[in-house]
Coordinates of C-alpha atoms in Angstrom, one line a residue:
M1 CA 3.9 38.5 -7.4
K2 CA 2.5 41.3 -5.3
R3 CA -1.2 41.5 -4.3
P4 CA -3.3 43.6 -6.5
T5 CA -4.0 47.3 -5.6
I6 CA -6.3 50.2 -6.8
A7 CA -3.4 51.5 -8.8
D8 CA -3.2 48.2 -10.8
I9 CA -6.9 48.4 -11.6
A10 CA -6.7 52.0 -12.5
R11 CA -3.8 51.3 -14.9
R12 CA -5.6 48.4 -16.6
A13 CA -8.9 50.3 -16.9
G14 CA -7.1 53.5 -18.1
V15 CA -8.8 55.6 -15.4
S16 CA -7.7 57.5 -12.3
K17 CA -7.5 55.9 -8.8
G18 CA -10.4 58.1 -7.7
A19 CA -12.6 56.7 -10.4
V20 CA -11.7 53.1 -9.3
S21 CA -12.6 54.1 -5.7
Y22 CA -16.0 55.6 -6.9
A23 CA -16.8 52.3 -8.8
L24 CA -15.8 49.9 -6.1
N25 CA -17.8 51.8 -3.4
G26 CA -20.9 52.3 -5.5
Q27 CA -20.6 56.1 -5.6
P28 CA -21.5 58.4 -8.5
G29 CA -18.8 59.9 -10.6
V30 CA -18.2 57.3 -13.2
S31 CA -20.4 56.0 -16.0
E32 CA -22.1 52.7 -15.7
A33 CA -20.0 51.2 -18.4
T34 CA -16.7 52.3 -16.8
R35 CA -18.0 51.0 -13.4
Q36 CA -18.8 47.6 -14.9
R37 CA -15.3 47.5 -16.5
I38 CA -13.5 48.3 -13.3
L39 CA -15.5 45.7 -11.3
A40 CA -14.7 43.1 -14.0
I41 CA -11.0 43.9 -13.7
A42 CA -11.1 43.9 -9.9
Q43 CA -12.7 40.4 -10.0
E44 CA -10.3 39.1 -12.6
I45 CA -7.1 40.1 -10.6
G46 CA -8.6 39.0 -7.2
F47 CA -9.0 42.5 -5.7
N48 CA -11.3 43.1 -2.7
P49 CA -11.5 46.5 -1.0
N50 CA -12.3 45.0 2.5
S51 CA -9.4 42.6 2.1
A52 CA -7.2 45.5 0.9
A53 CA -8.1 47.5 4.1
R54 CA -7.1 44.5 6.2
A55 CA -3.8 44.2 4.3
L56 CA -3.0 47.9 5.1
S57 CA -3.6 47.2 8.8
G58 CA -1.0 44.4 8.7
S59 CA -3.5 41.8 10.1
T60 CA -3.6 38.2 9.0
A61 CA -6.6 36.1 8.1
N62 CA -5.9 33.5 10.8
A63 CA -7.3 30.9 8.4
V64 CA -5.9 28.3 6.0
G65 CA -7.6 27.0 2.9
L66 CA -8.3 23.5 1.5
A67 CA -9.8 23.3 -2.0
L68 CA -10.8 19.8 -3.0
C69 CA -11.4 18.7 -6.6
R70 CA -13.8 15.8 -5.6
P71 CA -17.6 15.5 -5.8
A72 CA -19.1 16.7 -2.5
R73 CA -21.1 13.5 -2.2
I74 CA -17.9 11.4 -2.1
L75 CA -16.4 13.5 0.6
G76 CA -19.4 12.7 2.8
I77 CA -18.9 9.0 2.6
E78 CA -15.1 8.6 2.3
P79 CA -13.6 8.3 5.8
F80 CA -10.0 9.3 4.7
F81 CA -10.8 13.0 4.2
M82 CA -12.9 13.2 7.3
E83 CA -10.1 11.8 9.4
L84 CA -7.5 13.9 7.7
I85 CA -9.6 17.1 8.3
S86 CA -10.1 16.0 12.0
G87 CA -6.3 15.9 12.4
V88 CA -5.9 19.3 10.7
E89 CA -8.6 20.9 12.8
A90 CA -7.1 19.7 16.1
E91 CA -3.9 21.5 15.3
L92 CA -5.5 24.6 13.9
S93 CA -8.0 25.1 16.7
A94 CA -5.2 25.0 19.2
R95 CA -3.7 28.0 17.4
S96 CA -7.1 29.8 16.9
Y97 CA -6.9 29.2 13.1
A98 CA -10.0 28.4 11.0
L99 CA -10.1 26.0 8.1
T100 CA -11.8 27.3 4.9
L101 CA -13.0 24.3 2.8
Q102 CA -14.2 24.6 -0.8
V103 CA -15.1 21.8 -3.3
V104 CA -14.2 22.7 -6.9
A105 CA -15.0 21.2 -10.2
D106 CA -11.6 21.0 -11.8
P107 CA -7.9 21.9 -11.3
E108 CA -8.6 25.3 -13.2
A109 CA -11.3 26.2 -10.8
E110 CA -9.0 25.3 -7.9
I111 CA -6.3 27.6 -9.2
A112 CA -9.0 30.4 -9.5
V113 CA -9.8 29.8 -5.8
Y114 CA -6.2 30.1 -4.8
K115 CA -5.8 33.4 -6.7
R116 CA -9.0 34.8 -5.2
W117 CA -8.0 33.7 -1.6
W118 CA -4.5 35.2 -2.1
G119 CA -5.8 38.5 -3.6
E120 CA -8.5 38.9 -1.0
R121 CA -6.3 37.8 1.9
R122 CA -8.8 35.1 2.8
V123 CA -6.2 32.7 4.0
D124 CA -2.7 32.8 5.2
G125 CA -1.7 29.5 3.5
V126 CA -3.2 26.4 1.8
F127 CA -3.1 22.6 1.8
V128 CA -2.9 20.9 -1.6
C129 CA -4.3 17.5 -2.0
D130 CA -4.6 14.9 -4.9
L131 CA -1.2 15.8 -6.4
R132 CA -0.9 15.1 -10.1
I133 CA 2.0 14.4 -12.4
D134 CA 3.3 17.9 -13.7
D135 CA 0.7 19.5 -11.5
S136 CA -0.4 22.9 -12.9
R137 CA -1.2 24.1 -9.4
V138 CA 2.4 23.9 -8.2
P139 CA 3.9 26.7 -10.3
V140 CA 1.0 29.0 -9.6
L141 CA 1.4 28.6 -5.9
E142 CA 5.1 29.2 -6.3
E143 CA 4.5 32.4 -8.2
L144 CA 1.9 33.7 -5.7
Q145 CA 4.4 32.9 -2.9
L146 CA 1.3 31.6 -0.9
P147 CA 2.5 29.3 2.0
A148 CA 1.5 25.8 0.9
V149 CA 1.9 22.2 2.1
V150 CA 1.3 19.4 -0.4
I151 CA -0.4 16.3 1.2
G152 CA 1.2 13.7 -1.0
G153 CA 4.4 13.0 -3.0
P154 CA 7.2 12.4 -3.0
G155 CA 8.4 14.5 -6.0
H156 CA 6.4 16.7 -8.4
T157 CA 6.0 19.3 -5.6
G158 CA 8.5 21.9 -7.0
E159 CA 9.6 24.2 -4.1
L160 CA 6.5 23.4 -2.1
A161 CA 6.8 21.4 1.1
C162 CA 5.1 18.1 1.4
V163 CA 3.9 15.4 3.9
W164 CA 3.9 12.0 2.3
A165 CA 3.9 8.2 3.0
D166 CA 5.6 5.3 1.2
D167 CA 2.7 3.7 -0.6
A168 CA 5.0 1.5 -2.7
A169 CA 6.4 -0.1 0.5
A170 CA 2.9 -0.7 1.9
L171 CA 1.8 -2.3 -1.3
G172 CA 4.9 -4.6 -1.2
E173 CA 4.0 -5.8 2.2
T174 CA 0.4 -6.6 1.2
L175 CA 1.3 -8.5 -2.0
E176 CA 3.9 -10.6 -0.2
Y177 CA 1.2 -11.5 2.3
L178 CA -1.2 -12.5 -0.3
V179 CA 1.4 -14.6 -2.2
A180 CA 2.4 -16.3 1.0
L181 CA -1.2 -17.3 1.4
G182 CA -1.0 -18.9 -2.0
H183 CA -2.6 -16.4 -4.4
R184 CA -1.2 -16.2 -7.9
R185 CA -3.7 -14.1 -9.7
I186 CA -4.2 -10.8 -8.0
A187 CA -6.3 -7.8 -9.1
R188 CA -6.2 -4.2 -8.0
V189 CA -9.1 -1.7 -8.3
G190 CA -7.2 1.6 -8.5
G191 CA -8.2 5.2 -7.9
L192 CA -8.3 8.1 -10.3
P193 CA -5.5 7.5 -13.0
E194 CA -4.4 11.1 -13.2
L195 CA -3.4 11.3 -9.5
L196 CA 0.4 10.8 -8.6
H197 CA -0.3 8.4 -5.8
T198 CA -2.4 6.3 -8.1
E199 CA 0.5 6.2 -10.6
I200 CA 3.0 5.3 -7.7
R201 CA 0.7 2.4 -6.6
S202 CA 0.1 1.1 -10.2
R203 CA 3.8 1.0 -10.9
A204 CA 4.7 -0.6 -7.6
F205 CA 1.9 -3.1 -8.0
A206 CA 3.2 -4.2 -11.4
D207 CA 6.8 -4.3 -10.2
V208 CA 6.2 -6.3 -7.1
C209 CA 3.9 -8.8 -8.9
Q210 CA 6.6 -9.3 -11.5
R211 CA 9.2 -9.8 -8.8
L212 CA 7.0 -12.3 -7.0
G213 CA 6.1 -14.2 -10.2
V214 CA 2.3 -13.7 -10.0
E215 CA -0.3 -12.4 -12.5
A216 CA -1.3 -8.8 -11.9
I217 CA -4.6 -7.2 -13.1
T218 CA -5.2 -3.4 -12.6
V219 CA -8.6 -1.8 -13.2
P220 CA -8.9 2.0 -12.8
S221 CA -11.9 3.5 -10.9
D222 CA -12.8 6.7 -9.1
Y223 CA -13.1 5.8 -5.4
T224 CA -16.9 5.6 -5.5
G225 CA -18.8 2.4 -4.4
E226 CA -20.7 2.4 -7.7
E227 CA -17.6 2.3 -9.8
G228 CA -15.9 -0.1 -7.4
A229 CA -18.9 -2.5 -7.8
R230 CA -18.7 -2.3 -11.6
A231 CA -15.0 -3.0 -11.7
T232 CA -15.5 -6.0 -9.3
R233 CA -18.2 -7.4 -11.5
R234 CA -16.0 -7.2 -14.6
L235 CA -13.2 -8.9 -12.8
L236 CA -15.4 -11.7 -11.2
S237 CA -17.1 -12.3 -14.6
S238 CA -13.9 -13.0 -16.5
A239 CA -12.9 -16.6 -17.4
Q240 CA -9.7 -16.1 -15.4
R241 CA -11.0 -14.3 -12.4
P242 CA -8.5 -13.3 -9.7
T243 CA -8.4 -15.0 -6.3
A244 CA -7.6 -11.7 -4.5
V245 CA -8.5 -8.1 -5.0
L246 CA -6.9 -5.1 -3.5
Y247 CA -8.9 -1.9 -3.5
D248 CA -7.5 1.7 -3.3
N249 CA -10.0 2.8 -0.7
D250 CA -12.4 1.3 1.8
V251 CA -15.6 2.4 0.1
M252 CA -14.8 0.4 -3.1
A253 CA -13.6 -2.6 -1.0
I254 CA -16.9 -2.8 0.7
A255 CA -18.8 -2.4 -2.6
G256 CA -16.6 -5.2 -4.0
L257 CA -17.5 -7.5 -1.0
A258 CA -21.2 -6.9 -1.7
V259 CA -20.8 -7.8 -5.3
A260 CA -18.8 -11.0 -4.5
Q261 CA -21.6 -12.2 -2.2
E262 CA -24.2 -11.1 -4.7
M263 CA -22.5 -13.4 -7.3
G264 CA -22.5 -16.3 -4.8
L265 CA -18.7 -16.3 -4.1
A266 CA -17.5 -16.9 -0.6
V267 CA -15.2 -14.4 1.0
P268 CA -12.4 -15.4 1.8
G269 CA -12.9 -18.9 0.5
D270 CA -13.4 -18.0 -3.2
L271 CA -12.0 -14.5 -3.1
S272 CA -9.8 -12.6 -0.7
I273 CA -10.3 -8.8 -0.3
V274 CA -8.0 -6.0 1.0
A275 CA -8.9 -2.4 1.6
W276 CA -6.8 0.7 1.6
D277 CA -7.2 2.8 4.0
D278 CA -8.4 1.1 7.1
S279 CA -11.5 2.6 8.8
A280 CA -14.2 1.7 11.2
L281 CA -16.3 0.6 8.2
C282 CA -13.8 -2.1 7.4
Q283 CA -14.5 -3.7 10.8
L284 CA -18.3 -3.6 10.6
T285 CA -18.6 -5.8 7.4
H286 CA -19.1 -9.5 7.4
P287 CA -16.4 -10.8 7.3
P288 CA -14.4 -7.8 8.5
L289 CA -12.0 -6.6 5.8
T290 CA -8.2 -7.0 5.9
A291 CA -6.9 -3.5 5.5
L292 CA -3.9 -1.2 5.1
G293 CA -4.1 1.3 8.0
R294 CA -2.2 4.3 9.3
D295 CA -2.9 7.2 11.7
I296 CA -4.6 9.5 9.2
P297 CA -5.6 12.2 11.9
A298 CA -1.8 12.3 12.8
Y299 CA -1.0 12.7 9.1
G300 CA -3.3 15.7 8.9
G301 CA -2.0 17.1 12.1
H302 CA 1.6 17.1 10.9
A303 CA 0.5 18.7 7.6
A304 CA -1.1 21.5 9.7
R305 CA 2.0 22.0 11.8
Q306 CA 4.1 22.3 8.7
L307 CA 1.8 24.9 7.2
L308 CA 1.7 27.0 10.3
A309 CA 5.5 26.9 10.4
A310 CA 5.6 28.0 6.8
I311 CA 3.1 30.9 7.5
E312 CA 5.5 32.0 10.4
G313 CA 8.3 32.2 7.8
K314 CA 10.1 29.1 8.8
K315 CA 11.8 26.9 6.2
I316 CA 10.2 23.6 5.8
G317 CA 10.7 20.7 3.5
A318 CA 9.4 17.1 2.8
Y319 CA 8.3 15.0 5.7
Q320 CA 7.8 11.3 5.4
H321 CA 5.0 10.0 7.6
E322 CA 4.6 6.4 8.8
T323 CA 4.1 3.8 6.2
A324 CA 0.6 2.1 6.2
H325 CA 0.7 -1.5 7.7
L326 CA -1.5 -4.5 7.0
T327 CA -4.0 -5.7 9.6
P328 CA -5.2 -9.2 8.5
R329 CA -8.9 -9.9 9.3
G330 CA -11.6 -12.4 8.0
S331 CA -11.6 -11.3 4.4
T332 CA -8.3 -13.0 3.4
A333 CA -7.3 -16.6 3.5
P334 CA -5.5 -19.2 1.2
P335 CA -7.5 -19.7 -2.1
R336 CA -9.4 -23.0 -2.5

């Protein structure tokens, strides 16, 4: 798919290229109705006259894009994305590239952002986060031929390159540790159910618990402290409450710790807690949280190197980053 031109707008509007030029530049020579129709078509197909001029000069944007379908308030408190972006920025700044970050409401809005960035030459490539099963963004990016690297996987990325980590192996290590401590009823407060990595973790959690002969309970959530707290209250209020809970991020784990203490349960005596991913927050709680950790800035840095290589026209594929490893701290112990 080629980038839109004045000729494309003229053809769709049924006018001359000169009329399109008048309308886009605010000059007389076309009726107001025609001007508005031309402007609407230009916006629809992602045409920008300034970007078009830059395209003719052969220059690049020297920027890459990251559109995130997450509430902005969550991004401000979740360490994972801040650490990921720090790793990306370290690589980009060394190459004099900028990062364009935009928060969007849904996948359709994210696709619209990609089309606008592509049409206006705002970015030379994009990162794709929060991969979904049968993700609608993948075929669009393939059609646009916009260089892209998916942060996540494996699989479901089409022809796009990806950087991923083996969450199933990390989860297996964690469950084996908890079972070795003596836990036989283990719960997991998961992330957004529609995300591929949530599905991978859910499937691995069920499979490993079945292999180890322990009871598995999974409760979906949305990564926020509020929902993590609600999920924890439901689990701890049940007649057969778990003796250990694994949370899909550190924010929910910290909220879960607060709920357990609020309900008069001792951590780790009455309840063991494990967080995923490790962060400074996990070490500041009382007791400090056992956590699955990896070098997230390095993860972001490798994604940036892959994307810059793709922008240069090099062939890139899937890259497996290090598997998260468990760091036991004071929040886990044998059940009473």
